[in-house]
mmCIF file of C-alpha atoms in Angstrom:
data_model
loop_
_atom_site.group_PDB
_atom_site.id
_atom_site.type_symbol
_atom_site.label_atom_id
_atom_site.label_comp_id
_atom_site.label_asym_id
_atom_site.label_seq_id
_atom_site.Cartn_x
_atom_site.Cartn_y
_atom_site.Cartn_z
ATOM 1 C CA MET A 149 38.762 -19.224 -46.408
ATOM 2 C CA LEU A 150 40.268 -18.721 -42.369
ATOM 3 C CA ARG A 151 38.542 -15.447 -42.152
ATOM 4 C CA ILE A 152 35.457 -16.908 -43.586
ATOM 5 C CA MET A 153 35.592 -19.762 -40.880
ATOM 6 C CA ALA A 154 36.073 -17.421 -38.266
ATOM 7 C CA LEU A 155 32.907 -15.445 -38.510
ATOM 8 C CA ASN A 156 30.763 -15.902 -35.645
ATOM 9 C CA PHE A 157 28.350 -18.391 -36.081
ATOM 10 C CA ARG A 158 25.530 -16.762 -34.523
ATOM 11 C CA GLN A 159 25.813 -14.901 -37.800
ATOM 12 C CA TYR A 160 25.342 -17.843 -39.871
ATOM 13 C CA GLN A 161 22.209 -19.071 -37.649
ATOM 14 C CA ALA A 162 20.440 -15.478 -38.151
ATOM 15 C CA PHE A 163 21.366 -15.850 -42.201
ATOM 16 C CA TYR A 164 20.049 -19.162 -42.257
ATOM 17 C CA ALA A 165 16.834 -18.573 -39.875
ATOM 18 C CA THR A 166 16.257 -15.702 -41.859
ATOM 19 C CA ILE A 167 15.754 -17.156 -45.260
ATOM 20 C CA GLU A 168 14.190 -20.392 -43.558
ATOM 21 C CA THR A 169 11.137 -18.463 -42.276
ATOM 22 C CA GLY A 170 11.586 -15.712 -44.862
ATOM 23 C CA THR A 171 11.396 -12.559 -42.575
ATOM 24 C CA VAL A 172 13.850 -11.056 -39.830
ATOM 25 C CA THR A 173 10.537 -11.245 -37.642
ATOM 26 C CA GLY A 174 10.630 -15.141 -38.021
ATOM 27 C CA ALA A 175 14.345 -15.431 -37.407
ATOM 28 C CA ALA A 176 13.817 -13.688 -34.109
ATOM 29 C CA GLU A 177 11.081 -15.827 -33.089
ATOM 30 C CA ALA A 178 13.056 -19.090 -34.481
ATOM 31 C CA LEU A 179 16.842 -18.134 -32.128
ATOM 32 C CA GLY A 180 14.602 -15.856 -29.054
ATOM 33 C CA ILE A 181 16.657 -13.194 -30.143
ATOM 34 C CA SER A 182 15.383 -9.353 -31.013
ATOM 35 C CA GLN A 183 14.518 -8.104 -34.919
ATOM 36 C CA PRO A 184 17.088 -5.920 -34.341
ATOM 37 C CA GLY A 185 19.233 -8.276 -33.022
ATOM 38 C CA ILE A 186 18.768 -10.341 -36.224
ATOM 39 C CA SER A 187 19.192 -7.114 -38.281
ATOM 40 C CA ASN A 188 22.603 -6.381 -36.549
ATOM 41 C CA LEU A 189 23.666 -9.967 -37.034
ATOM 42 C CA LEU A 190 23.015 -10.030 -40.632
ATOM 43 C CA ALA A 191 24.895 -6.719 -41.346
ATOM 44 C CA GLN A 192 27.900 -8.166 -39.933
ATOM 45 C CA LEU A 193 27.817 -10.787 -41.994
ATOM 46 C CA GLU A 194 27.504 -8.704 -45.465
ATOM 47 C CA GLY A 195 30.459 -6.545 -43.780
ATOM 48 C CA SER A 196 32.349 -9.836 -43.071
ATOM 49 C CA THR A 197 31.840 -11.407 -46.239
ATOM 50 C CA LYS A 198 31.845 -8.411 -48.572
ATOM 51 C CA LEU A 199 28.595 -9.625 -50.221
ATOM 52 C CA ARG A 200 25.413 -8.332 -50.724
ATOM 53 C CA LEU A 201 23.280 -11.208 -49.062
ATOM 54 C CA PHE A 202 19.927 -9.578 -49.012
ATOM 55 C CA GLU A 203 17.466 -6.853 -50.846
ATOM 56 C CA ARG A 204 14.641 -5.457 -49.709
ATOM 57 C CA GLN A 205 11.471 -5.399 -52.270
ATOM 58 C CA ARG A 206 7.977 -4.040 -50.970
ATOM 59 C CA GLY A 207 8.880 -4.332 -47.189
ATOM 60 C CA ARG A 208 10.654 -8.179 -47.518
ATOM 61 C CA LEU A 209 14.154 -9.447 -47.591
ATOM 62 C CA VAL A 210 15.212 -11.278 -50.607
ATOM 63 C CA PRO A 211 18.158 -13.315 -50.834
ATOM 64 C CA THR A 212 20.528 -12.480 -53.740
ATOM 65 C CA PRO A 213 21.912 -15.444 -55.750
ATOM 66 C CA GLU A 214 25.238 -15.326 -53.736
ATOM 67 C CA ALA A 215 23.354 -16.061 -50.480
ATOM 68 C CA GLU A 216 21.439 -18.852 -52.211
ATOM 69 C CA VAL A 217 24.879 -20.262 -52.780
ATOM 70 C CA LEU A 218 25.861 -19.949 -49.032
ATOM 71 C CA TYR A 219 22.719 -20.840 -47.902
ATOM 72 C CA ARG A 220 23.281 -24.340 -49.053
ATOM 73 C CA GLU A 221 26.785 -24.610 -47.506
ATOM 74 C CA VAL A 222 25.560 -22.976 -44.156
ATOM 75 C CA GLU A 223 22.436 -25.361 -44.557
ATOM 76 C CA THR A 224 24.834 -28.453 -43.430
ATOM 77 C CA LEU A 225 26.809 -26.250 -40.717
ATOM 78 C CA VAL A 226 23.528 -25.467 -39.038
ATOM 79 C CA ARG A 227 21.536 -28.684 -39.387
ATOM 80 C CA GLY A 228 25.220 -30.708 -38.228
ATOM 81 C CA LEU A 229 25.389 -28.319 -35.124
ATOM 82 C CA ASP A 230 21.461 -29.227 -34.802
ATOM 83 C CA GLN A 231 22.364 -32.643 -34.526
ATOM 84 C CA VAL A 232 25.375 -31.947 -32.176
ATOM 85 C CA SER A 233 23.234 -30.622 -29.805
ATOM 86 C CA GLN A 234 20.531 -33.325 -29.737
ATOM 87 C CA ALA A 235 23.561 -35.781 -29.210
ATOM 88 C CA VAL A 236 24.589 -33.904 -26.259
ATOM 89 C CA LEU A 237 20.719 -33.585 -25.115
ATOM 90 C CA ASP A 238 20.384 -37.430 -25.900
ATOM 91 C CA LEU A 239 23.673 -38.073 -23.662
ATOM 92 C CA GLN A 240 22.216 -36.208 -20.603
ATOM 93 C CA ASN A 241 19.252 -38.090 -21.006
ATOM 94 C CA GLN A 242 21.147 -41.483 -21.103
ATOM 95 C CA ARG A 243 19.555 -42.132 -24.666
ATOM 96 C CA VAL A 244 22.271 -42.619 -26.592
ATOM 97 C CA GLY A 245 25.862 -44.239 -26.323
ATOM 98 C CA GLN A 246 27.023 -47.755 -25.327
ATOM 99 C CA LEU A 247 26.159 -50.152 -22.719
ATOM 100 C CA GLN A 248 29.177 -52.861 -22.435
ATOM 101 C CA LEU A 249 28.567 -55.316 -20.197
ATOM 102 C CA ALA A 250 29.897 -59.223 -19.343
ATOM 103 C CA ALA A 251 28.378 -61.683 -17.296
ATOM 104 C CA THR A 252 28.349 -65.222 -16.309
ATOM 105 C CA HIS A 253 26.249 -67.839 -18.242
ATOM 106 C CA ALA A 254 23.831 -68.214 -15.830
ATOM 107 C CA LEU A 255 22.829 -64.543 -15.895
ATOM 108 C CA ALA A 256 23.501 -64.283 -19.303
ATOM 109 C CA ALA A 257 20.342 -67.177 -20.103
ATOM 110 C CA GLY A 258 17.574 -65.121 -19.064
ATOM 111 C CA PHE A 259 17.828 -63.078 -16.202
ATOM 112 C CA LEU A 260 19.724 -59.773 -17.898
ATOM 113 C CA PRO A 261 18.532 -60.142 -21.275
ATOM 114 C CA ASN A 262 15.155 -59.075 -19.362
ATOM 115 C CA LEU A 263 16.741 -56.490 -17.764
ATOM 116 C CA ILE A 264 18.511 -55.361 -21.025
ATOM 117 C CA ALA A 265 15.213 -54.755 -22.816
ATOM 118 C CA ASP A 266 13.398 -53.235 -20.339
ATOM 119 C CA PHE A 267 17.010 -50.571 -20.061
ATOM 120 C CA VAL A 268 16.626 -49.932 -23.674
ATOM 121 C CA ALA A 269 13.231 -49.573 -24.537
ATOM 122 C CA ASP A 270 13.366 -45.726 -24.208
ATOM 123 C CA LYS A 271 16.759 -45.671 -25.655
ATOM 124 C CA PRO A 272 16.341 -46.269 -29.411
ATOM 125 C CA ASP A 273 19.995 -45.170 -30.299
ATOM 126 C CA LEU A 274 21.919 -47.120 -27.566
ATOM 127 C CA SER A 275 24.389 -49.530 -28.603
ATOM 128 C CA ILE A 276 24.729 -52.515 -26.790
ATOM 129 C CA SER A 277 27.966 -54.837 -26.079
ATOM 130 C CA PHE A 278 26.647 -57.981 -24.073
ATOM 131 C CA GLN A 279 29.018 -61.259 -23.861
ATOM 132 C CA SER A 280 28.411 -64.288 -21.297
ATOM 133 C CA GLN A 281 31.949 -65.982 -20.584
ATOM 134 C CA TYR A 282 33.365 -67.708 -17.818
ATOM 135 C CA SER A 283 34.399 -65.716 -14.606
ATOM 136 C CA ALA A 284 38.232 -65.908 -14.843
ATOM 137 C CA ARG A 285 37.757 -64.360 -18.406
ATOM 138 C CA ILE A 286 35.160 -61.804 -17.373
ATOM 139 C CA GLN A 287 37.724 -60.167 -14.894
ATOM 140 C CA GLU A 288 40.271 -60.394 -17.674
ATOM 141 C CA TRP A 289 37.960 -58.314 -20.081
ATOM 142 C CA VAL A 290 36.824 -55.844 -17.378
ATOM 143 C CA ALA A 291 40.947 -55.240 -16.186
ATOM 144 C CA ALA A 292 41.643 -54.640 -19.830
ATOM 145 C CA GLY A 293 38.870 -52.433 -20.076
ATOM 146 C CA LEU A 294 36.836 -53.953 -22.981
ATOM 147 C CA TYR A 295 33.842 -54.139 -21.074
ATOM 148 C CA GLU A 296 32.775 -51.635 -18.604
ATOM 149 C CA ILE A 297 30.819 -53.672 -16.269
ATOM 150 C CA GLY A 298 31.632 -57.609 -15.244
ATOM 151 C CA ILE A 299 28.822 -59.827 -13.262
ATOM 152 C CA CYS A 300 30.965 -63.077 -12.040
ATOM 153 C CA GLU A 301 31.785 -65.210 -9.417
ATOM 154 C CA MET A 302 34.066 -65.186 -6.568
ATOM 155 C CA PRO A 303 36.911 -65.081 -6.078
ATOM 156 C CA LEU A 304 38.679 -62.017 -7.144
ATOM 157 C CA LEU A 305 41.518 -63.103 -9.479
ATOM 158 C CA GLN A 306 42.710 -59.904 -10.934
ATOM 159 C CA ASP A 307 44.483 -56.719 -9.717
ATOM 160 C CA GLY A 308 43.168 -53.393 -10.431
ATOM 161 C CA LEU A 309 39.475 -54.249 -10.279
ATOM 162 C CA SER A 310 36.594 -52.846 -7.448
ATOM 163 C CA HIS A 311 33.865 -55.590 -6.564
ATOM 164 C CA GLU A 312 30.616 -55.747 -4.898
ATOM 165 C CA LEU A 313 29.425 -58.545 -3.609
ATOM 166 C CA TYR A 314 25.956 -60.359 -3.670
ATOM 167 C CA THR A 315 25.435 -63.829 -1.836
ATOM 168 C CA PHE A 316 22.269 -65.851 -3.421
ATOM 169 C CA GLU A 317 20.770 -69.396 -1.435
ATOM 170 C CA THR A 318 20.542 -72.099 -4.090
ATOM 171 C CA PHE A 319 18.039 -74.531 -4.043
ATOM 172 C CA CYS A 320 17.419 -78.306 -4.822
ATOM 173 C CA ALA A 321 15.895 -78.981 -8.141
ATOM 174 C CA LEU A 322 14.423 -82.503 -8.888
ATOM 175 C CA PRO A 323 12.647 -83.551 -11.530
ATOM 176 C CA GLN A 324 9.054 -83.676 -11.941
ATOM 177 C CA GLY A 325 7.409 -86.178 -10.059
ATOM 178 C CA SER A 326 10.309 -87.571 -8.037
ATOM 179 C CA PRO A 327 9.284 -89.140 -4.551
ATOM 180 C CA LEU A 328 11.482 -86.656 -2.918
ATOM 181 C CA ALA A 329 9.623 -83.815 -3.707
ATOM 182 C CA LYS A 330 7.224 -84.712 -0.953
ATOM 183 C CA HIS A 331 9.664 -82.946 1.358
ATOM 184 C CA GLU A 332 9.314 -79.164 2.050
ATOM 185 C CA VAL A 333 12.897 -78.610 2.255
ATOM 186 C CA LEU A 334 15.600 -81.177 1.531
ATOM 187 C CA THR A 335 18.989 -82.123 3.417
ATOM 188 C CA PRO A 336 21.775 -84.128 2.787
ATOM 189 C CA GLU A 337 20.365 -86.720 4.700
ATOM 190 C CA ILE A 338 17.339 -87.525 2.789
ATOM 191 C CA LEU A 339 19.566 -87.236 -0.662
ATOM 192 C CA ASP A 340 21.859 -89.612 0.878
ATOM 193 C CA GLY A 341 22.961 -91.801 -1.966
ATOM 194 C CA HIS A 342 20.925 -89.682 -4.444
ATOM 195 C CA PRO A 343 22.262 -89.769 -7.939
ATOM 196 C CA PHE A 344 23.395 -86.042 -8.223
ATOM 197 C CA ILE A 345 24.751 -83.354 -10.554
ATOM 198 C CA VAL A 346 27.216 -80.810 -9.812
ATOM 199 C CA LEU A 347 29.348 -78.255 -11.629
ATOM 200 C CA GLY A 348 32.671 -79.591 -11.554
ATOM 201 C CA ALA A 349 34.940 -80.139 -8.350
ATOM 202 C CA ASP A 350 36.247 -76.966 -7.923
ATOM 203 C CA HIS A 351 33.067 -74.557 -8.223
ATOM 204 C CA MET A 352 32.263 -73.266 -4.959
ATOM 205 C CA VAL A 353 28.489 -74.701 -4.751
ATOM 206 C CA THR A 354 30.166 -78.083 -5.240
ATOM 207 C CA ARG A 355 32.830 -77.669 -2.771
ATOM 208 C CA ARG A 356 30.206 -76.639 -0.056
ATOM 209 C CA SER A 357 27.842 -79.251 -0.877
ATOM 210 C CA ALA A 358 30.006 -81.772 -0.269
ATOM 211 C CA GLU A 359 31.248 -80.429 2.730
ATOM 212 C CA ALA A 360 27.260 -80.303 3.984
ATOM 213 C CA PHE A 361 27.510 -83.977 2.929
ATOM 214 C CA HIS A 362 30.305 -85.133 4.734
ATOM 215 C CA THR A 363 29.319 -83.214 8.207
ATOM 216 C CA SER A 364 26.343 -84.806 8.160
ATOM 217 C CA GLY A 365 27.638 -88.454 7.187
ATOM 218 C CA ALA A 366 25.568 -88.715 4.256
ATOM 219 C CA THR A 367 26.747 -89.691 0.959
ATOM 220 C CA LEU A 368 26.890 -87.102 -2.044
ATOM 221 C CA LYS A 369 26.478 -89.400 -4.925
ATOM 222 C CA ILE A 370 28.176 -87.499 -8.136
ATOM 223 C CA ARG A 371 26.167 -89.082 -11.207
ATOM 224 C CA CYS A 372 27.213 -86.157 -13.524
ATOM 225 C CA GLN A 373 29.511 -83.215 -13.718
ATOM 226 C CA THR A 374 28.809 -80.363 -16.108
ATOM 227 C CA ASP A 375 29.676 -76.561 -16.532
ATOM 228 C CA LEU A 376 26.708 -74.412 -16.250
ATOM 229 C CA PHE A 377 23.542 -74.334 -14.210
ATOM 230 C CA GLN A 378 21.141 -74.386 -17.163
ATOM 231 C CA ASN A 379 22.931 -77.796 -18.447
ATOM 232 C CA ALA A 380 22.308 -79.087 -15.044
ATOM 233 C CA LEU A 381 18.907 -78.185 -15.082
ATOM 234 C CA ASN A 382 18.074 -80.158 -18.191
ATOM 235 C CA LEU A 383 19.541 -83.206 -17.105
ATOM 236 C CA VAL A 384 17.530 -82.947 -14.000
ATOM 237 C CA ARG A 385 14.499 -82.445 -16.443
ATOM 238 C CA GLN A 386 15.968 -85.809 -17.941
ATOM 239 C CA GLY A 387 15.611 -87.541 -15.062
ATOM 240 C CA VAL A 388 19.717 -87.700 -14.490
ATOM 241 C CA GLY A 389 19.357 -86.810 -10.984
ATOM 242 C CA ALA A 390 19.134 -83.900 -8.707
ATOM 243 C CA THR A 391 21.171 -80.484 -8.364
ATOM 244 C CA LEU A 392 21.841 -77.421 -6.979
ATOM 245 C CA VAL A 393 20.958 -74.341 -8.846
ATOM 246 C CA ALA A 394 21.135 -70.213 -8.582
ATOM 247 C CA PRO A 395 17.644 -68.771 -8.656
ATOM 248 C CA PHE A 396 18.257 -66.559 -11.417
ATOM 249 C CA ALA A 397 19.536 -69.470 -13.596
ATOM 250 C CA ARG A 398 16.045 -71.342 -13.724
ATOM 251 C CA ILE A 399 14.584 -72.607 -17.047
ATOM 252 C CA ASP A 400 10.901 -71.058 -16.934
ATOM 253 C CA THR A 401 8.472 -72.883 -19.433
ATOM 254 C CA ASP A 402 4.854 -74.090 -19.643
ATOM 255 C CA ASP A 403 6.407 -77.451 -18.489
ATOM 256 C CA MET A 404 9.613 -76.644 -16.422
ATOM 257 C CA GLY A 405 9.960 -80.507 -15.972
ATOM 258 C CA TYR A 406 11.430 -80.218 -12.670
ATOM 259 C CA VAL A 407 10.998 -78.648 -9.070
ATOM 260 C CA LEU A 408 12.545 -76.544 -6.783
ATOM 261 C CA ARG A 409 12.940 -77.314 -2.674
ATOM 262 C CA PRO A 410 15.191 -75.331 -0.142
ATOM 263 C CA PHE A 411 18.315 -77.179 0.911
ATOM 264 C CA ARG A 412 19.667 -77.203 4.664
ATOM 265 C CA PRO A 413 21.926 -76.007 5.334
ATOM 266 C CA LYS A 414 21.862 -73.108 3.173
ATOM 267 C CA ILE A 415 24.299 -73.452 0.166
ATOM 268 C CA MET A 416 24.895 -69.876 -0.917
ATOM 269 C CA LEU A 417 26.579 -68.764 -4.308
ATOM 270 C CA ASP A 418 28.964 -65.604 -4.119
ATOM 271 C CA LEU A 419 28.362 -63.086 -7.321
ATOM 272 C CA MET A 420 30.383 -60.131 -7.659
ATOM 273 C CA ILE A 421 29.631 -56.720 -9.932
ATOM 274 C CA VAL A 422 33.466 -55.506 -11.035
ATOM 275 C CA THR A 423 34.103 -52.649 -12.425
ATOM 276 C CA ALA A 424 38.063 -51.360 -13.035
ATOM 277 C CA GLU A 425 39.600 -49.041 -10.680
ATOM 278 C CA GLY A 426 40.429 -45.562 -11.465
ATOM 279 C CA ARG A 427 38.256 -45.730 -14.555
ATOM 280 C CA PRO A 428 35.035 -43.662 -14.724
ATOM 281 C CA ILE A 429 32.092 -45.162 -14.987
ATOM 282 C CA SER A 430 29.787 -43.483 -17.866
ATOM 283 C CA ALA A 431 26.320 -42.056 -17.177
ATOM 284 C CA LEU A 432 24.899 -44.967 -18.706
ATOM 285 C CA GLY A 433 26.694 -47.335 -17.198
ATOM 286 C CA GLN A 434 26.241 -46.217 -13.904
ATOM 287 C CA GLN A 435 22.269 -46.187 -14.435
ATOM 288 C CA PHE A 436 22.543 -49.418 -15.437
ATOM 289 C CA LEU A 437 24.404 -50.460 -12.340
ATOM 290 C CA SER A 438 21.887 -49.148 -10.007
ATOM 291 C CA LYS A 439 19.330 -51.290 -12.342
ATOM 292 C CA ILE A 440 21.310 -54.577 -11.873
ATOM 293 C CA ARG A 441 22.336 -53.847 -7.645
ATOM 294 C CA ALA A 442 18.334 -53.335 -7.366
ATOM 295 C CA HIS A 443 17.412 -56.619 -9.287
ATOM 296 C CA LEU A 444 19.985 -58.689 -7.699
ATOM 297 C CA ALA A 445 19.021 -57.432 -4.030
ATOM 298 C CA GLU A 446 15.272 -58.823 -4.877
ATOM 299 C CA GLN A 447 16.878 -62.200 -6.227
#
């Protein structure tokens, strides 16, 4: 048993190809070696197994009954190796594997699904693990190795993470038909006392907005607090008030129900891509990171 397992795999390939093609010539063409090379491999296999595998009849090699039995076993082996070779080729071309990504809810609502769909279009065997969560939990997941790539808001809370910072200008969203939409640019003075929807007292956009209103002497009238940009936009659409929103969190429909205007002074949102320090990124992950970086830069 061990002796047979130790046989040169090339002998099995020559044996398999000879039966599949029906001739030594066909086997030589299939494997890209000479006809004498095929004949030599077949002779080695017969010598190693102590089996007569072919008989020559009218100039052709005819498999013996023993060869027919061996062929059925070798077929599984050869086809399995072919699958391994194809898997290696697919991995080299980033067609198979697993993409592990966690991101904030704002990015997961539309921006990233569109990016993922484009990325996997030519990778039918790619497996995807994609989760949306709050920033602190995303950092925990990446640090623990549960996800390869995370996209979250600052600040950096976990040790052992590498991060790349991206800063985005927020825009002011007003209900469709709001009289304030006549202004090309909105300021704290224009929005003085106007109902506002914010993302909680500790969120960086809320803190920076409050500072801008305080500096200008205007009143930030908080009508509602919520946890997601999408929730805030839906409230704007219902006429509850105005809000500041990241550009990638927009709700794109035929009837958006809101209008966007620049806000001055600029209120910025800081995002970062996080990966685990000392843990290599897969080829697929590197490829997707390049795509994310390009699209975030466009935003």
